[in-house]
Amino acid sequence: MVVAYLRVSTNKQHLENQQEEIKKFAAHRGLDIDKWYHDVVSGKVHSNDRKLGDLLESLQEGDCLIVTEVSRLSRTLIDIMNIINTCIQRKIVLHSTKEGYTFENNLNSKILGFAFGLVAEIERNLISIRTREALAVRKAEGKKLGRPYGSCPQLNVLIQNKEKIIELMDNSVPYKKIAKKYKVSICTVNRFVKQHINESK
């Protein structure tokens, strides 16, 4: 199966250019697109909280995923790296048309994937260092650290629907489906259950 994934950040942007580029790429490679997926969402949103998450889960060994640029997958290098590695390990071929990248289960792809991974690890370490330095400065200035209680919008959505969520849990609905229903991350669902359901028992 050959699948194309398109993403724009806002409704004011258009998907047509990406779609035409992928069509030309597929025609040149003799590929027929079986399914088209598109997201209108910021690339900073984790892939699991977009249609891309369901798309990646549905792909099987030997399937092909086409994007115009790897930045269509995510705006964070760490997330991009995880997606690339997932595709390589599951033997899913990933094409990026503009950059000319093809990631598959071969040595060249693994070397390229390693290079991406090294850069992602450096980026992750730099983010960690910058975060610690910023927190140290705030602490030295006497400012209170952490998010004020009750200021997390995603968590508040779950709190407002606590009874409905308990009913879903009683019916063995997976956390992932609950997260998707209320448009929050799985981490937020886990946090909600721990803080507002388990502790109240």
PDB file of C-alpha atoms in Angstrom:
ATOM      1  CA  MET A   1       0.000   0.000   0.000  1.00  0.00           C
ATOM      2  CA  VAL A   2       1.244   3.485  -0.894  1.00  0.00           C
ATOM      3  CA  VAL A   3       0.091   6.327   1.376  1.00  0.00           C
ATOM      4  CA  ALA A   4       0.652  10.079   1.066  1.00  0.00           C
ATOM      5  CA  TYR A   5       0.668  12.393   4.100  1.00  0.00           C
ATOM      6  CA  LEU A   6       0.094  16.142   3.813  1.00  0.00           C
ATOM      7  CA  ARG A   7       0.180  18.736   6.593  1.00  0.00           C
ATOM      8  CA  VAL A   8      -0.353  22.483   6.871  1.00  0.00           C
ATOM      9  CA  SER A   9      -0.385  24.558  10.039  1.00  0.00           C
ATOM     10  CA  THR A  10      -3.523  26.625   9.395  1.00  0.00           C
ATOM     11  CA  ASN A  11      -6.641  26.649   7.254  1.00  0.00           C
ATOM     12  CA  LYS A  12      -5.192  29.654   5.411  1.00  0.00           C
ATOM     13  CA  GLN A  13      -2.516  27.441   3.916  1.00  0.00           C
ATOM     14  CA  HIS A  14      -3.270  25.072   1.066  1.00  0.00           C
ATOM     15  CA  LEU A  15      -2.533  21.399   0.542  1.00  0.00           C
ATOM     16  CA  GLU A  16      -2.704  21.465  -3.252  1.00  0.00           C
ATOM     17  CA  ASN A  17       1.000  22.186  -3.829  1.00  0.00           C
ATOM     18  CA  GLN A  18       2.044  19.256  -1.655  1.00  0.00           C
ATOM     19  CA  GLN A  19      -0.511  17.023  -3.344  1.00  0.00           C
ATOM     20  CA  GLU A  20       0.672  17.909  -6.864  1.00  0.00           C
ATOM     21  CA  GLU A  21       4.317  17.361  -5.952  1.00  0.00           C
ATOM     22  CA  ILE A  22       3.573  13.920  -4.496  1.00  0.00           C
ATOM     23  CA  LYS A  23       1.507  12.986  -7.569  1.00  0.00           C
ATOM     24  CA  LYS A  24       4.434  13.880  -9.853  1.00  0.00           C
ATOM     25  CA  PHE A  25       6.872  11.943  -7.647  1.00  0.00           C
ATOM     26  CA  ALA A  26       4.606   8.880  -7.584  1.00  0.00           C
ATOM     27  CA  ALA A  27       4.090   8.979 -11.353  1.00  0.00           C
ATOM     28  CA  HIS A  28       7.856   9.205 -11.934  1.00  0.00           C
ATOM     29  CA  ARG A  29       8.423   6.204  -9.657  1.00  0.00           C
ATOM     30  CA  GLY A  30       5.513   4.223 -11.101  1.00  0.00           C
ATOM     31  CA  LEU A  31       3.639   4.295  -7.788  1.00  0.00           C
ATOM     32  CA  ASP A  32      -0.143   4.472  -7.337  1.00  0.00           C
ATOM     33  CA  ILE A  33      -1.347   6.372  -4.254  1.00  0.00           C
ATOM     34  CA  ASP A  34      -3.847   4.179  -2.389  1.00  0.00           C
ATOM     35  CA  LYS A  35      -4.728   6.624   0.394  1.00  0.00           C
ATOM     36  CA  TRP A  36      -4.303  10.316   1.170  1.00  0.00           C
ATOM     37  CA  TYR A  37      -4.101  11.645   4.725  1.00  0.00           C
ATOM     38  CA  HIS A  38      -3.939  15.309   5.670  1.00  0.00           C
ATOM     39  CA  ASP A  39      -3.686  17.305   8.889  1.00  0.00           C
ATOM     40  CA  VAL A  40      -4.383  20.983   9.491  1.00  0.00           C
ATOM     41  CA  VAL A  41      -2.374  21.345  12.668  1.00  0.00           C
ATOM     42  CA  SER A  42       0.947  22.676  13.924  1.00  0.00           C
ATOM     43  CA  GLY A  43       3.891  20.345  13.455  1.00  0.00           C
ATOM     44  CA  LYS A  44       4.741  20.994  17.104  1.00  0.00           C
ATOM     45  CA  VAL A  45       1.785  18.813  18.088  1.00  0.00           C
ATOM     46  CA  HIS A  46       3.100  15.303  18.746  1.00  0.00           C
ATOM     47  CA  SER A  47       2.501  12.831  15.925  1.00  0.00           C
ATOM     48  CA  ASN A  48       0.408  10.593  18.230  1.00  0.00           C
ATOM     49  CA  ASP A  49      -2.063  13.458  18.679  1.00  0.00           C
ATOM     50  CA  ARG A  50      -2.516  13.924  14.913  1.00  0.00           C
ATOM     51  CA  LYS A  51      -3.923  11.765  12.111  1.00  0.00           C
ATOM     52  CA  LEU A  52      -0.298  10.828  11.457  1.00  0.00           C
ATOM     53  CA  GLY A  53      -0.290   8.690  14.602  1.00  0.00           C
ATOM     54  CA  ASP A  54      -3.172   6.514  13.371  1.00  0.00           C
ATOM     55  CA  LEU A  55      -1.619   6.415   9.899  1.00  0.00           C
ATOM     56  CA  LEU A  56       1.709   5.088  11.195  1.00  0.00           C
ATOM     57  CA  GLU A  57      -0.065   2.426  13.247  1.00  0.00           C
ATOM     58  CA  SER A  58      -1.991   1.227  10.190  1.00  0.00           C
ATOM     59  CA  LEU A  59       1.081   0.763   7.969  1.00  0.00           C
ATOM     60  CA  GLN A  60       2.498  -2.721   7.479  1.00  0.00           C
ATOM     61  CA  GLU A  61       5.838  -4.128   6.349  1.00  0.00           C
ATOM     62  CA  GLY A  62       6.420  -3.284   2.691  1.00  0.00           C
ATOM     63  CA  ASP A  63       4.078  -0.277   2.684  1.00  0.00           C
ATOM     64  CA  CYS A  64       5.273   3.093   1.409  1.00  0.00           C
ATOM     65  CA  LEU A  65       4.757   6.531   2.996  1.00  0.00           C
ATOM     66  CA  ILE A  66       5.357   9.689   0.934  1.00  0.00           C
ATOM     67  CA  VAL A  67       5.734  13.262   2.219  1.00  0.00           C
ATOM     68  CA  THR A  68       7.030  16.373   0.475  1.00  0.00           C
ATOM     69  CA  GLU A  69       9.484  17.212   3.301  1.00  0.00           C
ATOM     70  CA  VAL A  70      10.444  15.536   6.565  1.00  0.00           C
ATOM     71  CA  SER A  71       9.264  18.737   8.297  1.00  0.00           C
ATOM     72  CA  ARG A  72       5.720  17.733   7.282  1.00  0.00           C
ATOM     73  CA  LEU A  73       6.083  14.880   9.797  1.00  0.00           C
ATOM     74  CA  SER A  74       6.945  17.199  12.680  1.00  0.00           C
ATOM     75  CA  ARG A  75       8.598  20.479  13.639  1.00  0.00           C
ATOM     76  CA  THR A  76      10.822  18.779  16.219  1.00  0.00           C
ATOM     77  CA  LEU A  77      13.841  16.801  15.121  1.00  0.00           C
ATOM     78  CA  ILE A  78      13.381  14.299  17.952  1.00  0.00           C
ATOM     79  CA  ASP A  79       9.868  13.416  16.775  1.00  0.00           C
ATOM     80  CA  ILE A  80      11.045  13.197  13.146  1.00  0.00           C
ATOM     81  CA  MET A  81      13.834  10.850  14.186  1.00  0.00           C
ATOM     82  CA  ASN A  82      11.445   8.590  16.078  1.00  0.00           C
ATOM     83  CA  ILE A  83       9.154   8.370  13.031  1.00  0.00           C
ATOM     84  CA  ILE A  84      12.060   7.594  10.682  1.00  0.00           C
ATOM     85  CA  ASN A  85      13.378   4.887  13.010  1.00  0.00           C
ATOM     86  CA  THR A  86       9.900   3.396  13.365  1.00  0.00           C
ATOM     87  CA  CYS A  87       9.573   3.170   9.583  1.00  0.00           C
ATOM     88  CA  ILE A  88      13.034   1.608   9.139  1.00  0.00           C
ATOM     89  CA  GLN A  89      12.488  -0.952  11.909  1.00  0.00           C
ATOM     90  CA  ARG A  90       9.058  -1.935  10.579  1.00  0.00           C
ATOM     91  CA  LYS A  91      10.371  -2.073   6.977  1.00  0.00           C
ATOM     92  CA  ILE A  92       8.103   0.753   5.817  1.00  0.00           C
ATOM     93  CA  VAL A  93       9.641   2.792   2.982  1.00  0.00           C
ATOM     94  CA  LEU A  94       9.564   6.552   3.668  1.00  0.00           C
ATOM     95  CA  HIS A  95      10.066   9.000   0.775  1.00  0.00           C
ATOM     96  CA  SER A  96      10.643  12.744   1.165  1.00  0.00           C
ATOM     97  CA  THR A  97      10.195  14.221  -2.317  1.00  0.00           C
ATOM     98  CA  LYS A  98      11.865  17.648  -1.999  1.00  0.00           C
ATOM     99  CA  GLU A  99      14.932  16.484  -0.091  1.00  0.00           C
ATOM    100  CA  GLY A 100      15.255  13.310  -2.123  1.00  0.00           C
ATOM    101  CA  TYR A 101      15.501  11.132   0.990  1.00  0.00           C
ATOM    102  CA  THR A 102      14.424   7.500   0.922  1.00  0.00           C
ATOM    103  CA  PHE A 103      14.454   5.685   4.247  1.00  0.00           C
ATOM    104  CA  GLU A 104      14.186   1.916   4.078  1.00  0.00           C
ATOM    105  CA  ASN A 105      15.698  -1.140   5.685  1.00  0.00           C
ATOM    106  CA  ASN A 106      19.175  -0.877   4.155  1.00  0.00           C
ATOM    107  CA  LEU A 107      22.630   0.287   5.215  1.00  0.00           C
ATOM    108  CA  ASN A 108      22.483   3.752   3.605  1.00  0.00           C
ATOM    109  CA  SER A 109      19.157   4.531   5.289  1.00  0.00           C
ATOM    110  CA  LYS A 110      20.465   3.321   8.641  1.00  0.00           C
ATOM    111  CA  ILE A 111      23.552   5.537   8.300  1.00  0.00           C
ATOM    112  CA  LEU A 112      21.379   8.533   7.394  1.00  0.00           C
ATOM    113  CA  GLY A 113      19.050   7.635  10.257  1.00  0.00           C
ATOM    114  CA  PHE A 114      22.030   7.481  12.624  1.00  0.00           C
ATOM    115  CA  ALA A 115      23.101  10.977  11.508  1.00  0.00           C
ATOM    116  CA  PHE A 116      19.583  12.305  12.167  1.00  0.00           C
ATOM    117  CA  GLY A 117      19.590  10.539  15.530  1.00  0.00           C
ATOM    118  CA  LEU A 118      22.913  12.072  16.547  1.00  0.00           C
ATOM    119  CA  VAL A 119      21.665  15.557  15.729  1.00  0.00           C
ATOM    120  CA  ALA A 120      18.417  14.836  17.603  1.00  0.00           C
ATOM    121  CA  GLU A 121      20.355  13.693  20.672  1.00  0.00           C
ATOM    122  CA  ILE A 122      22.483  16.862  20.591  1.00  0.00           C
ATOM    123  CA  GLU A 123      19.326  18.969  20.257  1.00  0.00           C
ATOM    124  CA  ARG A 124      17.706  17.115  23.178  1.00  0.00           C
ATOM    125  CA  ASN A 125      20.766  17.702  25.364  1.00  0.00           C
ATOM    126  CA  LEU A 126      20.894  21.395  24.454  1.00  0.00           C
ATOM    127  CA  ILE A 127      17.197  21.801  25.291  1.00  0.00           C
ATOM    128  CA  SER A 128      17.795  20.110  28.644  1.00  0.00           C
ATOM    129  CA  ILE A 129      20.767  22.369  29.409  1.00  0.00           C
ATOM    130  CA  ARG A 130      18.871  25.532  28.422  1.00  0.00           C
ATOM    131  CA  THR A 131      15.891  24.470  30.538  1.00  0.00           C
ATOM    132  CA  ARG A 132      18.045  23.818  33.623  1.00  0.00           C
ATOM    133  CA  GLU A 133      19.864  27.118  33.189  1.00  0.00           C
ATOM    134  CA  ALA A 134      16.589  29.045  32.809  1.00  0.00           C
ATOM    135  CA  LEU A 135      15.108  27.369  35.908  1.00  0.00           C
ATOM    136  CA  ALA A 136      18.256  28.142  37.908  1.00  0.00           C
ATOM    137  CA  VAL A 137      18.017  31.810  36.937  1.00  0.00           C
ATOM    138  CA  ARG A 138      14.332  31.963  37.928  1.00  0.00           C
ATOM    139  CA  LYS A 139      15.070  30.258  41.226  1.00  0.00           C
ATOM    140  CA  ALA A 140      17.910  32.682  41.948  1.00  0.00           C
ATOM    141  CA  GLU A 141      15.511  35.570  41.269  1.00  0.00           C
ATOM    142  CA  GLY A 142      13.120  34.116  43.839  1.00  0.00           C
ATOM    143  CA  LYS A 143      10.423  33.269  41.315  1.00  0.00           C
ATOM    144  CA  LYS A 144       8.142  30.295  41.947  1.00  0.00           C
ATOM    145  CA  LEU A 145       8.830  27.393  39.603  1.00  0.00           C
ATOM    146  CA  GLY A 146       6.270  25.154  37.944  1.00  0.00           C
ATOM    147  CA  ARG A 147       2.847  25.680  36.426  1.00  0.00           C
ATOM    148  CA  PRO A 148       0.217  27.242  38.713  1.00  0.00           C
ATOM    149  CA  TYR A 149      -2.322  24.672  39.937  1.00  0.00           C
ATOM    150  CA  GLY A 150      -5.272  24.303  37.614  1.00  0.00           C
ATOM    151  CA  SER A 151      -3.609  26.167  34.731  1.00  0.00           C
ATOM    152  CA  CYS A 152      -3.304  23.189  32.367  1.00  0.00           C
ATOM    153  CA  PRO A 153      -6.102  23.537  29.756  1.00  0.00           C
ATOM    154  CA  GLN A 154      -5.903  19.889  28.633  1.00  0.00           C
ATOM    155  CA  LEU A 155      -6.139  18.600  32.193  1.00  0.00           C
ATOM    156  CA  ASN A 156      -9.056  20.912  32.922  1.00  0.00           C
ATOM    157  CA  VAL A 157     -10.967  19.418  29.962  1.00  0.00           C
ATOM    158  CA  LEU A 158     -10.662  15.972  31.542  1.00  0.00           C
ATOM    159  CA  ILE A 159     -11.586  17.253  35.006  1.00  0.00           C
ATOM    160  CA  GLN A 160     -14.762  18.821  33.592  1.00  0.00           C
ATOM    161  CA  ASN A 161     -15.699  15.453  32.055  1.00  0.00           C
ATOM    162  CA  LYS A 162     -14.608  13.289  34.978  1.00  0.00           C
ATOM    163  CA  GLU A 163     -17.848  11.306  35.324  1.00  0.00           C
ATOM    164  CA  LYS A 164     -17.990  10.514  31.598  1.00  0.00           C
ATOM    165  CA  ILE A 165     -14.355   9.417  31.603  1.00  0.00           C
ATOM    166  CA  ILE A 166     -14.915   7.140  34.607  1.00  0.00           C
ATOM    167  CA  GLU A 167     -17.810   5.571  32.702  1.00  0.00           C
ATOM    168  CA  LEU A 168     -15.558   5.032  29.659  1.00  0.00           C
ATOM    169  CA  MET A 169     -12.897   3.447  31.865  1.00  0.00           C
ATOM    170  CA  ASP A 170     -15.492   1.168  33.467  1.00  0.00           C
ATOM    171  CA  ASN A 171     -16.329   0.006  29.926  1.00  0.00           C
ATOM    172  CA  SER A 172     -12.635  -0.780  29.305  1.00  0.00           C
ATOM    173  CA  VAL A 173     -12.155   1.994  26.748  1.00  0.00           C
ATOM    174  CA  PRO A 174      -8.357   2.372  26.158  1.00  0.00           C
ATOM    175  CA  TYR A 175      -6.621   5.532  27.332  1.00  0.00           C
ATOM    176  CA  LYS A 176      -5.604   6.277  23.735  1.00  0.00           C
ATOM    177  CA  LYS A 177      -9.250   6.472  22.618  1.00  0.00           C
ATOM    178  CA  ILE A 178     -10.092   8.677  25.614  1.00  0.00           C
ATOM    179  CA  ALA A 179      -7.194  10.973  24.703  1.00  0.00           C
ATOM    180  CA  LYS A 180      -8.373  11.137  21.098  1.00  0.00           C
ATOM    181  CA  LYS A 181     -11.995  11.788  22.104  1.00  0.00           C
ATOM    182  CA  TYR A 182     -11.054  14.784  24.269  1.00  0.00           C
ATOM    183  CA  LYS A 183      -8.148  15.918  22.044  1.00  0.00           C
ATOM    184  CA  VAL A 184      -5.474  15.604  24.706  1.00  0.00           C
ATOM    185  CA  SER A 185      -2.261  13.599  24.973  1.00  0.00           C
ATOM    186  CA  ILE A 186      -2.066  10.136  26.517  1.00  0.00           C
ATOM    187  CA  CYS A 187       0.344  11.578  29.111  1.00  0.00           C
ATOM    188  CA  THR A 188      -2.385  14.007  30.199  1.00  0.00           C
ATOM    189  CA  VAL A 189      -4.868  11.136  30.543  1.00  0.00           C
ATOM    190  CA  ASN A 190      -2.384   9.181  32.679  1.00  0.00           C
ATOM    191  CA  ARG A 191      -1.768  12.234  34.846  1.00  0.00           C
ATOM    192  CA  PHE A 192      -5.507  12.853  35.203  1.00  0.00           C
ATOM    193  CA  VAL A 193      -6.183   9.249  36.250  1.00  0.00           C
ATOM    194  CA  LYS A 194      -3.363   9.311  38.765  1.00  0.00           C
ATOM    195  CA  GLN A 195      -4.251  12.679  40.309  1.00  0.00           C
ATOM    196  CA  HIS A 196      -8.034  12.764  40.057  1.00  0.00           C
ATOM    197  CA  ILE A 197      -9.265   9.186  39.998  1.00  0.00           C
ATOM    198  CA  ASN A 198      -6.790   6.855  41.687  1.00  0.00           C
ATOM    199  CA  GLU A 199      -6.057   9.274  44.548  1.00  0.00           C
ATOM    200  CA  SER A 200      -9.754   9.797  45.210  1.00  0.00           C
ATOM    201  CA  LYS A 201     -10.412   6.067  45.685  1.00  0.00           C
TER     202      LYS A 201
END
